[in-house]
Coordinates of C-alpha atoms in Angstrom, one line a residue:
M1017 CA -6.0 26.4 0.1
P1018 CA -4.0 23.2 0.1
A1019 CA -6.0 19.9 0.1
P1020 CA -5.8 17.9 3.4
P1021 CA -3.7 14.8 3.3
P1022 CA -5.6 11.7 2.2
D1023 CA -6.2 9.1 4.8
P1024 CA -4.0 6.1 4.0
R1025 CA -6.6 3.8 5.7
D1026 CA -8.9 4.5 2.7
D1027 CA -6.6 3.0 0.2
P1028 CA -4.9 -0.4 -0.5
A1029 CA -1.3 -0.8 0.6
P1030 CA 1.5 0.4 -1.7
A1031 CA 3.1 -2.1 -4.1
T1032 CA 5.5 -4.6 -2.6
G1033 CA 7.7 -5.2 -5.7
T1034 CA 11.5 -5.2 -5.4
T1035 CA 12.3 -4.2 -9.0
I1036 CA 11.0 -1.4 -11.2
P1037 CA 9.3 -3.8 -13.7
G1038 CA 7.9 -5.7 -10.7
L1039 CA 6.1 -2.6 -9.5
L1040 CA 4.5 -2.0 -12.9
G1041 CA 3.4 -5.6 -13.1
H1042 CA 1.9 -5.3 -9.6
Q1043 CA -0.1 -2.2 -10.5
A1044 CA -1.3 -3.5 -13.8
R1045 CA -2.7 -6.7 -12.2
R1046 CA -4.1 -4.8 -9.2
R1047 CA -5.9 -2.0 -11.0
P1048 CA -5.8 -2.5 -14.8
A1049 CA -8.4 0.0 -15.7
A1050 CA -7.2 2.8 -13.3
T1051 CA -5.4 5.8 -14.8
A1052 CA -1.6 5.5 -14.5
Y1053 CA -0.4 8.4 -16.6
V1054 CA -1.9 11.4 -18.4
A1055 CA 0.0 12.8 -21.4
F1056 CA -0.7 15.5 -24.0
D1057 CA -1.7 14.1 -27.4
S1058 CA -0.8 16.6 -30.1
R1059 CA -3.1 15.1 -32.7
A1060 CA -6.1 15.2 -30.3
G1061 CA -5.0 18.6 -28.9
A1062 CA -5.8 17.4 -25.4
F1063 CA -4.4 15.5 -22.4
L1064 CA -5.4 11.8 -22.6
P1065 CA -5.3 9.2 -19.8
W1066 CA -3.5 5.9 -20.0
S1067 CA -4.5 3.0 -17.9
W1068 CA -2.1 0.6 -16.1
A1069 CA -3.1 -2.2 -18.5
A1070 CA -2.5 0.0 -21.6
V1071 CA 0.9 1.1 -20.3
A1072 CA 1.9 -2.5 -19.6
E1073 CA 0.9 -3.4 -23.2
R1074 CA 3.1 -0.6 -24.6
V1075 CA 6.0 -1.7 -22.4
A1076 CA 5.6 -5.3 -23.7
E1077 CA 5.8 -4.0 -27.3
R1078 CA 9.0 -2.1 -26.6
R1079 CA 10.5 -5.0 -24.7
A1080 CA 10.0 -7.2 -27.7
A1081 CA 11.6 -4.6 -30.0
L1082 CA 14.6 -4.3 -27.7
A1083 CA 15.0 -8.1 -27.5
S1084 CA 14.9 -8.3 -31.3
E1085 CA 18.0 -6.2 -31.3
G1086 CA 19.9 -9.0 -29.7
L1087 CA 20.9 -7.0 -26.7
R1088 CA 22.2 -8.8 -23.7
A1089 CA 21.7 -8.2 -20.0
G1090 CA 24.0 -5.4 -18.8
D1091 CA 24.1 -3.6 -22.2
R1092 CA 23.5 0.1 -21.9
V1093 CA 20.6 1.9 -23.5
A1094 CA 20.5 5.7 -23.6
L1095 CA 17.3 7.6 -23.3
W1096 CA 17.5 11.2 -24.7
L1097 CA 13.9 12.2 -24.4
P1098 CA 11.8 14.8 -22.6
N1099 CA 9.5 13.6 -19.8
S1100 CA 6.8 11.5 -21.5
L1101 CA 5.0 8.3 -21.5
E1102 CA 7.5 7.1 -24.1
W1103 CA 10.3 7.7 -21.6
V1104 CA 8.6 5.6 -18.9
C1105 CA 7.7 2.8 -21.3
L1106 CA 11.2 2.5 -22.8
D1107 CA 12.7 2.7 -19.3
Q1108 CA 10.5 -0.1 -18.1
A1109 CA 11.1 -2.3 -21.2
A1110 CA 14.9 -2.0 -20.9
L1111 CA 14.9 -2.7 -17.1
A1112 CA 12.7 -5.8 -17.6
L1113 CA 15.4 -7.3 -19.9
G1114 CA 18.2 -6.6 -17.4
L1115 CA 19.5 -3.7 -19.6
V1116 CA 21.1 -0.6 -18.0
V1117 CA 19.4 2.7 -18.7
V1118 CA 21.6 5.8 -19.2
P1119 CA 19.3 8.9 -19.0
L1120 CA 20.4 12.0 -21.0
F1121 CA 19.2 15.6 -20.4
P1122 CA 17.2 16.8 -23.4
N1123 CA 18.9 20.3 -23.3
D1124 CA 22.5 19.1 -22.7
A1125 CA 25.3 20.3 -24.9
P1126 CA 26.3 18.0 -27.8
A1127 CA 29.9 17.7 -26.5
N1128 CA 28.6 16.5 -23.1
L1129 CA 26.1 14.1 -24.7
N1130 CA 28.8 12.6 -26.9
A1131 CA 31.1 12.2 -23.8
I1132 CA 28.4 10.4 -21.8
L1133 CA 27.5 8.1 -24.7
A1134 CA 31.2 7.2 -25.2
D1135 CA 32.0 6.7 -21.5
S1136 CA 28.9 4.6 -20.9
G1137 CA 29.4 2.5 -24.0
A1138 CA 25.7 2.7 -24.9
V1139 CA 24.8 0.4 -27.8
L1140 CA 21.3 1.8 -28.4
L1141 CA 20.1 5.4 -28.3
V1142 CA 16.6 6.7 -28.3
A1143 CA 16.6 10.3 -29.6
P1144 CA 13.7 12.8 -29.9
S1145 CA 14.2 13.3 -33.6
L1146 CA 16.6 12.6 -36.5
L1147 CA 17.6 16.3 -36.5
A1148 CA 18.5 16.0 -32.8
W1149 CA 20.6 13.0 -33.5
Q1150 CA 22.4 14.8 -36.4
S1151 CA 23.1 17.7 -34.1
L1152 CA 25.6 15.5 -32.3
G1153 CA 27.8 15.8 -35.3
P1154 CA 29.4 13.4 -37.8
G1155 CA 30.9 10.3 -36.3
A1156 CA 29.0 10.7 -33.0
A1157 CA 28.8 7.8 -30.6
P1158 CA 30.6 5.1 -32.7
A1159 CA 29.6 2.4 -30.1
V1160 CA 25.9 3.0 -30.7
R1161 CA 24.7 0.3 -33.0
R1162 CA 21.1 1.5 -33.3
V1163 CA 19.5 4.9 -33.1
I1164 CA 15.7 5.1 -32.6
V1165 CA 14.1 8.4 -33.4
V1166 CA 10.7 9.2 -31.9
E1167 CA 9.8 12.1 -34.2
G1168 CA 10.9 13.6 -37.5
A1169 CA 11.4 10.3 -39.3
E1170 CA 10.2 11.8 -42.5
V1171 CA 13.6 13.6 -42.8
P1172 CA 15.8 11.1 -44.8
A1173 CA 18.9 10.0 -43.1
P1174 CA 22.2 10.4 -45.0
P1175 CA 23.5 7.2 -46.6
P1176 CA 26.0 6.3 -43.9
E1177 CA 23.2 6.3 -41.3
R1178 CA 20.7 4.2 -43.2
G1179 CA 20.1 1.0 -41.4
R1180 CA 21.5 2.4 -38.2
V1181 CA 18.7 5.0 -37.7
R1182 CA 15.1 3.8 -37.5
A1183 CA 11.8 5.6 -36.8
L1184 CA 10.2 4.4 -33.6
A1185 CA 7.0 3.2 -35.4
D1186 CA 9.0 1.2 -38.0
W1187 CA 11.2 -0.3 -35.2
L1188 CA 8.2 -1.4 -33.3
A1189 CA 6.5 -2.9 -36.4
A1190 CA 9.6 -5.0 -37.2
R1191 CA 9.8 -6.5 -33.7
D1192 CA 9.5 -10.3 -33.2
P1193 CA 6.3 -10.6 -31.0
R1194 CA 7.8 -13.8 -29.5
S1195 CA 10.8 -11.9 -28.2
G1196 CA 10.9 -10.0 -24.9
Q1197 CA 10.6 -12.9 -22.5
A1198 CA 13.4 -12.9 -20.0
P1199 CA 13.8 -13.9 -16.3
P1200 CA 13.0 -11.0 -14.0
P1201 CA 16.0 -9.0 -12.9
D1202 CA 17.4 -9.4 -9.4
P1203 CA 16.9 -6.4 -7.0
D1204 CA 20.7 -6.0 -7.0
T1205 CA 21.0 -5.9 -10.8
L1206 CA 22.5 -2.7 -12.1
A1207 CA 19.5 -0.6 -13.3
T1208 CA 21.0 2.7 -14.4
I1209 CA 24.0 4.8 -14.8
V1210 CA 23.2 8.4 -13.9
Y1211 CA 25.9 11.0 -14.7
T1212 CA 26.7 13.8 -12.2
S1213 CA 26.3 17.4 -13.3
G1214 CA 30.0 18.0 -13.7
T1215 CA 30.2 21.5 -12.0
T1216 CA 33.8 20.9 -10.9
G1217 CA 35.1 18.5 -13.6
R1218 CA 34.2 15.6 -15.7
P1219 CA 30.8 14.1 -15.1
K1220 CA 31.0 10.7 -13.4
G1221 CA 28.6 7.8 -14.0
V1222 CA 26.8 6.7 -10.8
M1223 CA 25.8 3.1 -10.8
L1224 CA 22.5 2.4 -9.1
T1225 CA 20.5 -0.9 -8.7
H1226 CA 16.8 -1.6 -8.5
R1227 CA 17.2 -2.0 -4.7
N1228 CA 18.9 1.5 -4.5
L1229 CA 16.1 3.2 -6.3
I1230 CA 13.1 1.5 -4.6
G1231 CA 14.7 1.7 -1.2
V1232 CA 15.0 5.4 -1.3
A1233 CA 11.5 5.8 -2.7
R1234 CA 10.1 3.8 0.3
A1235 CA 12.2 5.8 2.8
V1236 CA 10.7 9.0 1.4
L1237 CA 7.2 7.5 1.7
E1238 CA 7.8 6.4 5.3
R1239 CA 8.6 10.0 6.2
N1240 CA 5.7 11.4 4.1
P1241 CA 3.1 8.8 3.2
G1242 CA 1.0 9.0 0.1
T1243 CA -1.8 7.0 -1.6
D1244 CA -3.0 5.9 -5.0
R1245 CA -5.2 9.0 -5.1
D1246 CA -2.2 11.4 -5.2
V1247 CA -1.4 13.2 -8.4
F1248 CA 2.1 14.3 -9.5
L1249 CA 3.1 16.7 -12.3
S1250 CA 6.2 15.6 -14.1
Y1251 CA 8.2 18.6 -15.4
L1252 CA 11.7 18.4 -13.9
P1253 CA 14.0 16.3 -16.2
L1254 CA 13.8 12.6 -15.6
A1255 CA 17.5 12.4 -16.2
H1256 CA 17.8 14.1 -12.8
I1257 CA 17.8 11.5 -9.9
F1258 CA 15.5 13.7 -7.8
E1259 CA 12.6 13.6 -10.3
R1260 CA 13.3 10.0 -11.4
V1261 CA 13.1 8.5 -7.9
V1262 CA 10.6 10.8 -6.2
G1263 CA 8.5 11.9 -9.2
C1264 CA 8.5 8.6 -11.2
Y1265 CA 9.3 5.5 -9.1
L1266 CA 7.7 6.7 -5.9
P1267 CA 4.3 7.2 -7.7
L1268 CA 4.8 3.7 -9.1
V1269 CA 5.1 2.3 -5.6
L1270 CA 1.8 4.0 -4.7
G1271 CA -0.1 3.4 -7.9
A1272 CA -0.5 7.2 -8.0
R1273 CA -1.2 9.2 -11.2
V1274 CA 1.5 11.1 -13.0
V1275 CA 0.7 13.9 -15.5
F1276 CA 3.4 14.9 -18.0
A1277 CA 3.8 18.6 -18.5
R1278 CA 4.0 19.6 -22.2
S1279 CA 7.2 21.6 -21.5
V1280 CA 8.9 23.7 -18.8
E1281 CA 7.6 26.8 -20.5
Q1282 CA 4.0 25.6 -20.2
V1283 CA 4.1 24.4 -16.6
R1284 CA 1.9 27.3 -15.4
E1285 CA -0.9 26.2 -17.6
D1286 CA -0.4 22.5 -17.1
L1287 CA -0.5 22.9 -13.3
L1288 CA -4.1 24.0 -13.7
V1289 CA -4.9 20.9 -15.8
A1290 CA -3.1 18.4 -13.5
R1291 CA -4.0 20.0 -10.2
P1292 CA -1.3 18.0 -8.4
T1293 CA -1.5 17.0 -4.8
I1294 CA 2.3 16.5 -4.5
L1295 CA 4.6 18.9 -6.3
L1296 CA 8.4 18.7 -6.7
V1297 CA 10.0 22.1 -6.9
V1298 CA 13.4 23.5 -7.3
P1299 CA 14.5 26.7 -5.4
S1300 CA 14.6 28.8 -8.6
L1301 CA 10.8 28.2 -9.0
L1302 CA 10.2 29.4 -5.4
D1303 CA 12.6 32.3 -6.0
R1304 CA 10.5 33.5 -9.0
L1305 CA 7.3 33.0 -6.9
Y1306 CA 8.7 35.2 -4.2
E1307 CA 9.8 37.9 -6.7
T1308 CA 6.4 37.8 -8.4
V1309 CA 4.4 38.2 -5.2
R1310 CA 6.6 41.0 -4.0
A1311 CA 6.5 42.8 -7.4
R1312 CA 2.6 42.6 -7.6
T1313 CA 2.2 44.1 -4.1
G1314 CA 4.9 46.7 -4.2
G1315 CA 2.9 49.3 -6.0
S1316 CA -0.1 49.3 -3.6
P1317 CA 0.3 50.3 0.0
V1318 CA -2.8 48.4 1.0
K1319 CA -1.6 45.1 -0.7
R1320 CA 1.9 45.6 0.7
W1321 CA 0.4 46.0 4.2
L1322 CA -1.8 42.9 3.8
L1323 CA 1.2 40.8 2.6
D1324 CA 3.4 42.0 5.5
R1325 CA 0.7 41.3 8.0
A1326 CA 0.0 37.9 6.5
L1327 CA 3.7 37.0 6.6
A1328 CA 4.2 38.2 10.2
R1329 CA 1.1 36.6 11.6
G1330 CA 1.6 33.5 9.5
W1331 CA 5.1 32.9 10.8
Q1332 CA 4.0 33.4 14.4
V1333 CA 1.3 30.8 14.0
Y1334 CA 3.5 28.4 12.0
E1335 CA 6.3 28.5 14.6
A1336 CA 3.9 28.0 17.5
E1337 CA 2.2 25.0 15.8
R1338 CA 5.6 23.5 14.8
D1339 CA 6.9 23.8 18.3
G1340 CA 3.7 22.5 20.0
R1341 CA 2.7 25.8 21.5
R1342 CA -0.9 26.8 21.9
V1343 CA -2.3 29.3 19.3
G1344 CA -4.9 31.6 20.6
P1345 CA -8.3 31.6 18.7
Y1346 CA -7.9 35.2 17.7
A1347 CA -4.4 34.7 16.3
A1348 CA -5.5 31.5 14.4
L1349 CA -8.6 33.2 13.0
L1350 CA -6.7 36.3 11.8
C1351 CA -4.0 34.1 10.3
R1352 CA -6.7 32.1 8.3
L1353 CA -8.3 35.3 7.1
L1354 CA -5.0 36.9 6.0
R1355 CA -3.9 33.7 4.2
R1356 CA -7.3 33.4 2.5
V1357 CA -6.9 37.0 1.1
V1358 CA -3.2 36.9 0.3
A1359 CA -2.3 33.2 -0.4
A1360 CA -5.5 31.9 -2.1
P1361 CA -4.4 33.3 -5.6
I1362 CA -1.0 31.7 -5.1
F1363 CA -2.4 28.3 -4.3
A1364 CA -4.9 28.6 -7.1
S1365 CA -2.0 29.0 -9.6
F1366 CA -0.6 25.7 -8.4
G1367 CA -3.9 23.9 -9.1
G1368 CA -5.4 24.5 -5.7
R1369 CA -4.9 21.2 -4.0
V1370 CA -1.1 20.8 -3.3
R1371 CA -0.8 19.1 0.1
L1372 CA 2.9 18.5 -0.1
A1373 CA 5.6 20.6 -1.9
V1374 CA 9.1 19.0 -1.8
S1375 CA 12.1 21.3 -2.5
G1376 CA 15.3 19.7 -3.6
G1377 CA 18.1 19.9 -6.1
A1378 CA 19.8 23.0 -4.5
P1379 CA 19.9 24.9 -1.3
L1380 CA 16.8 27.0 -0.6
A1381 CA 17.3 30.5 0.9
P1382 CA 15.9 30.6 4.5
E1383 CA 14.0 33.8 3.6
I1384 CA 12.2 32.0 0.7
A1385 CA 11.3 29.0 2.9
R1386 CA 10.0 31.3 5.7
F1387 CA 8.0 33.2 3.1
C1388 CA 6.3 30.0 1.8
L1389 CA 5.6 28.6 5.2
S1390 CA 4.2 31.9 6.5
L1391 CA 1.6 31.8 3.8
G1392 CA 0.6 28.2 4.6
F1393 CA 2.4 26.6 1.6
P1394 CA 3.0 22.9 2.7
L1395 CA 6.7 23.1 2.0
V1396 CA 9.3 20.5 3.1
E1397 CA 13.0 20.6 2.3
G1398 CA 15.4 17.8 1.9
Y1399 CA 19.0 16.9 1.0
G1400 CA 20.2 14.3 -1.4
L1401 CA 22.7 13.5 -4.1
T1402 CA 23.0 11.2 -7.1
E1403 CA 25.4 8.9 -5.3
A1404 CA 22.7 8.1 -2.7
A1405 CA 19.8 7.7 -5.2
G1406 CA 18.5 11.2 -4.6
A1407 CA 17.3 11.6 -1.0
V1408 CA 19.0 11.4 2.4
T1409 CA 17.1 13.8 4.7
G1410 CA 13.7 15.5 4.7
F1411 CA 11.1 17.1 6.9
R1412 CA 7.5 16.2 7.5
P1413 CA 4.9 19.0 6.7
G1414 CA 4.7 21.4 9.6
T1415 CA 8.2 20.6 10.9
T1416 CA 10.4 22.5 8.4
V1417 CA 13.0 24.7 10.0
P1418 CA 14.4 27.2 7.4
G1419 CA 18.1 27.0 7.0
S1420 CA 18.3 23.3 7.5
V1421 CA 17.3 20.3 5.4
G1422 CA 15.8 17.9 7.9
P1423 CA 16.7 14.8 9.8
P1424 CA 17.8 11.6 8.0
L1425 CA 15.0 9.6 6.4
P1426 CA 14.0 6.3 8.0
G1427 CA 16.6 3.6 7.5
I1428 CA 19.3 6.1 6.7
A1429 CA 22.2 7.0 8.9
L1430 CA 24.2 10.2 8.7
R1431 CA 27.2 11.6 10.5
I1432 CA 29.7 14.5 10.2
S1433 CA 33.4 13.7 9.9
E1434 CA 36.1 15.6 11.8
A1435 CA 36.7 17.6 8.6
G1436 CA 33.0 18.5 8.5
E1437 CA 32.1 16.2 5.6
I1438 CA 28.7 14.6 5.4
L1439 CA 28.9 10.8 5.5
V1440 CA 25.9 8.6 4.6
R1441 CA 24.7 5.0 5.1
S1442 CA 21.6 4.3 3.1
P1443 CA 19.9 1.6 1.0
G1444 CA 20.4 4.1 -1.8
V1445 CA 24.2 4.3 -1.7
M1446 CA 25.6 3.6 -5.2
R1447 CA 27.5 0.6 -6.2
G1448 CA 30.3 2.9 -7.4
Y1449 CA 31.3 5.1 -10.3
W1450 CA 31.2 3.5 -13.8
G1451 CA 34.8 2.7 -14.9
L1452 CA 36.4 4.7 -12.1
P1453 CA 37.5 2.1 -9.4
D1454 CA 39.9 4.5 -7.7
Q1455 CA 37.3 7.3 -7.3
S1456 CA 34.7 4.7 -6.2
A1457 CA 37.1 3.4 -3.5
E1458 CA 37.7 7.0 -2.4
A1459 CA 33.9 7.8 -2.1
L1460 CA 33.0 4.4 -0.5
R1461 CA 35.1 4.0 2.6
D1462 CA 34.6 2.3 6.0
G1463 CA 31.0 1.4 5.2
W1464 CA 30.1 5.1 4.5
L1465 CA 29.5 7.2 1.4
H1466 CA 31.8 10.2 1.6
T1467 CA 29.7 12.8 -0.1
G1468 CA 32.1 15.6 -0.6
D1469 CA 29.5 17.9 0.9
L1470 CA 30.0 19.9 4.1
G1471 CA 27.4 20.2 6.9
T1472 CA 26.6 20.3 10.6
L1473 CA 23.9 18.7 12.7
D1474 CA 21.5 21.0 14.7
A1475 CA 19.1 19.0 17.0
G1476 CA 19.3 16.1 14.6
R1477 CA 18.7 18.3 11.5
L1478 CA 21.3 18.6 8.8
V1479 CA 22.5 22.1 7.9
F1480 CA 24.1 22.0 4.5
R1481 CA 27.3 24.2 4.2
G1482 CA 28.3 23.6 0.6
R1483 CA 30.6 21.5 -1.6
R1484 CA 34.0 20.8 -0.2
K1485 CA 35.6 21.4 -3.6
D1486 CA 33.9 24.7 -3.9
G1487 CA 35.6 26.2 -0.8
I1488 CA 37.3 29.5 -1.3
V1489 CA 40.6 30.2 0.6
L1490 CA 41.3 33.9 1.1
S1491 CA 44.8 35.2 1.2
N1492 CA 44.7 35.4 5.0
G1493 CA 44.0 31.6 5.2
E1494 CA 40.3 31.9 6.1
K1495 CA 38.0 29.6 4.2
I1496 CA 34.5 30.4 3.0
W1497 CA 31.9 28.4 1.1
P1498 CA 30.0 30.3 -1.6
D1499 CA 26.6 28.5 -1.6
G1500 CA 25.0 30.3 1.3
I1501 CA 26.5 33.7 0.4
E1502 CA 25.4 33.4 -3.2
T1503 CA 21.9 32.3 -2.1
A1504 CA 21.6 35.4 0.2
I1505 CA 22.7 37.8 -2.6
R1506 CA 20.2 36.3 -5.0
Q1507 CA 17.3 37.4 -2.7
D1508 CA 17.6 40.9 -4.3
P1509 CA 15.6 40.9 -7.5
L1510 CA 18.4 42.8 -9.2
F1511 CA 20.8 39.9 -9.0
R1512 CA 19.6 37.0 -11.2
Q1513 CA 22.8 34.9 -11.0
V1514 CA 25.8 35.1 -8.7
L1515 CA 29.3 33.6 -8.6
L1516 CA 31.6 34.3 -5.7
V1517 CA 35.3 34.5 -6.4
G1518 CA 38.1 34.7 -3.8
D1519 CA 40.9 32.2 -3.9
G1520 CA 44.1 34.0 -2.9
Q1521 CA 42.3 37.3 -2.5
P1522 CA 42.2 39.4 0.6
R1523 CA 38.4 39.6 0.3
A1524 CA 35.7 37.8 -1.7
T1525 CA 34.4 39.4 -5.0
A1526 CA 31.3 38.6 -7.0
L1527 CA 30.3 38.3 -10.6
V1528 CA 26.6 39.1 -10.9
V1529 CA 24.2 38.7 -13.8
V1530 CA 21.6 41.4 -13.4
A1531 CA 17.9 40.8 -14.1
P1532 CA 16.8 43.1 -17.0
Q1533 CA 13.4 44.1 -15.5
A1534 CA 15.2 45.2 -12.2
W1535 CA 18.2 46.7 -13.9
R1536 CA 16.3 49.4 -15.8
P1537 CA 14.8 51.2 -12.8
F1538 CA 18.1 50.6 -10.9
A1539 CA 20.2 52.3 -13.6
A1540 CA 17.7 55.1 -14.2
E1541 CA 17.7 56.0 -10.5
L1542 CA 21.5 56.4 -10.7
G1543 CA 21.2 58.6 -13.8
L1544 CA 22.6 55.9 -16.1
D1545 CA 21.3 54.8 -19.5
P1546 CA 19.9 51.2 -18.9
D1547 CA 20.4 50.4 -22.6
D1548 CA 24.1 51.3 -22.6
A1549 CA 26.1 48.2 -21.9
A1550 CA 28.9 50.4 -20.4
A1551 CA 26.5 51.5 -17.7
R1552 CA 26.9 48.2 -15.9
D1553 CA 30.6 48.9 -15.4
A1554 CA 30.1 52.5 -14.3
A1555 CA 31.4 53.2 -10.8
P1556 CA 28.0 54.5 -9.4
A1557 CA 26.4 51.2 -10.5
R1558 CA 29.1 49.1 -8.9
R1559 CA 29.0 51.1 -5.6
A1560 CA 25.2 50.9 -5.4
A1561 CA 25.3 47.1 -6.1
L1562 CA 27.9 46.7 -3.4
D1563 CA 25.8 48.6 -0.9
R1564 CA 22.8 46.3 -1.6
I1565 CA 25.0 43.2 -1.3
A1566 CA 26.4 44.5 2.0
A1567 CA 22.9 44.8 3.4
L1568 CA 22.1 41.3 2.3
L1569 CA 25.2 39.9 4.0
R1570 CA 24.9 41.9 7.2
S1571 CA 24.4 38.7 9.3
F1572 CA 27.4 36.9 7.7
P1573 CA 30.9 36.9 9.3
P1574 CA 33.5 39.4 8.1
A1575 CA 35.3 36.8 5.8
A1576 CA 32.0 36.4 3.8
Q1577 CA 31.7 40.1 3.0
V1578 CA 32.1 41.1 -0.7
G1579 CA 34.7 43.7 -1.5
A1580 CA 34.2 44.2 -5.3
V1581 CA 31.5 43.4 -7.9
R1582 CA 31.1 43.2 -11.6
L1583 CA 27.6 43.5 -13.1
L1584 CA 27.0 41.4 -16.2
G1585 CA 24.2 41.4 -18.8
E1586 CA 24.7 38.1 -20.5
P1587 CA 23.0 35.3 -18.5
W1588 CA 24.8 31.9 -17.9
T1589 CA 22.8 29.3 -19.7
V1590 CA 23.1 25.6 -20.7
E1591 CA 23.3 26.7 -24.3
N1592 CA 26.4 28.9 -23.9
G1593 CA 28.1 26.2 -21.7
F1594 CA 28.0 28.0 -18.4
L1595 CA 25.2 26.0 -16.7
T1596 CA 24.8 22.3 -16.3
P1597 CA 21.5 20.7 -17.5
T1598 CA 20.5 20.8 -13.8
L1599 CA 21.1 24.6 -13.9
K1600 CA 24.2 24.6 -11.7
I1601 CA 26.9 27.1 -12.6
R1602 CA 30.0 25.6 -14.2
R1603 CA 32.4 27.5 -12.1
S1604 CA 35.6 26.8 -14.0
A1605 CA 34.1 27.8 -17.3
V1606 CA 32.8 31.1 -15.9
L1607 CA 36.1 31.9 -14.1
Q1608 CA 38.0 31.3 -17.3
H1609 CA 35.6 33.3 -19.5
R1610 CA 35.5 36.3 -17.0
A1611 CA 39.2 36.3 -16.2
P1612 CA 39.6 40.0 -17.2
E1613 CA 36.8 41.1 -14.9
I1614 CA 38.2 39.0 -12.0
A1615 CA 41.6 40.5 -12.5
A1616 CA 40.1 44.0 -12.4
M1617 CA 38.3 43.2 -9.1
R1618 CA 41.5 42.0 -7.6
G1619 CA 43.1 45.3 -8.6
E1620 CA 40.3 47.2 -6.8
L1621 CA 40.9 45.2 -3.7
R1622 CA 44.6 45.9 -3.8
D1623 CA 44.1 49.6 -4.4
D1624 CA 41.6 49.7 -1.5
S1625 CA 44.0 47.9 0.8
D1626 CA 46.8 50.3 -0.1
A1627 CA 44.5 53.3 0.5
R1628 CA 43.5 52.0 3.9
A1629 CA 47.2 51.5 4.8
L1630 CA 48.0 55.1 3.8
R1631 CA 45.1 56.4 5.9
A1632 CA 46.1 54.3 9.0
P1633 CA 48.2 55.9 11.7
A1634 CA 51.8 54.8 11.8
Q1635 CA 52.6 52.0 14.3
G1636 CA 55.9 52.5 16.2
P1637 CA 58.9 54.7 15.3
V1638 CA 59.9 55.4 11.8
T1639 CA 63.5 54.8 11.1

């Protein structure tokens, strides 16, 4: 079962630094021998600890190497690395010199990486390998004067690149040890430019200061305190503001330990090594957990009965405790027993001592939130965006209300405009968009950040409605927002990915990528060959899928109902250009690629409308 929260009275106060390097210096002086980070060493074949003093020493080496490049305060340095100790040390070294860090997603497409490098004007790039750098193509990033490669330096660089590309070890060895001394940055110094995901257009560079980043980390801690005994597992990309602020800088404030996962694919094994007390999760991970538990219990009537009982009783107890109502001893005992039988294996798979699980990055389906809370998983939801340094609202454990994302964090103000837009005042609000003064002025008006997101307030809790730009206007003038509808449809294990379509249509339609493991029994039950690609477009498959979607959307208003569907086999991925590195669908790219299917669905809606008109009784005299 989850570990109880540590008592803050047992630990020293969190660090009081006002800059990122100041926090590291504080922890290195305060607890030099304590473990700061744990990273996998491929040569040793094991996870090895790094003390605060050892990390500070590595940072000093990299600071001297950067200073030897003749970089000036304000120059941009791009980090194109997976989560690692190297990422943290280079980030700290650059910030200590007043440089501006531009984080890049390790799995991003070369065209997007080149665009960000060009837009930011980065003069130095740290790449994972020489081969990765070469994958950006000839003539990539002409403004970059130096490329540092962490691995693969034994591969010779082509002649034009010699001198420009250096191996990390050689670069560090050539540093001037006397370099690296610089006055500490001011809290309002620009620290980073973080590029938005670009789901609806060109990614924009969000400018954030040290004060922005630390201010939000402290606001999160005021809502949900932690101590230096907490343990974090870092596996979500550090290029994402959610992981960087809450999973990297917040532990730095606490002096807490961070364990770097080897890869996303190995997170399940690394959870058992790290045994985190605080875990950052994205909804897709909880979706898979829900599907896995349901699948494992579906074949056994006894297991299914136990799960249903645990969920029903667990939700009753959770709601009563959340609302301050008394829980009878029998109900409490039965709930504990059922959770011990059903939930214990789940908690064990997360390392067995998670006391706080924070869901962010995308909306979480209310059904998934209720599932986790019913089993006793210490889940809290929140809302944030890059332009506000990652966090705006959030719950405390035991107060989460599924379908909402919590009240504003301490020190943050929130209101809803007449048009339904979420407006934010926060210590994390950005300085503006890099090189885009007009768009900056549009977003920062009247002392408020205009988020472009839509929401409502329910008893002080924010209910997220979707992106304003993603709104779909039906032909009758009604407007719907796809986020909640798509999330509801994805609750069926058959539907892996969903994109709602509907502008100018009489009803919404849906493009759906089916999950292979669920598609096979679904097709077989309809008498279709699951290995035949044409089966996904067969009328029986589309009708059966529509019936399942209708059941999922039963509680939604008429305008949100889906009138036609197309089942697809090819998933949308980062590699094929249909997902952003944060796994959000690039709507415009999918709509363009699937234009024939969308046109066919429009035709079905038109034919259905004509058929209904023919069946309807005539109104008034016929002349």
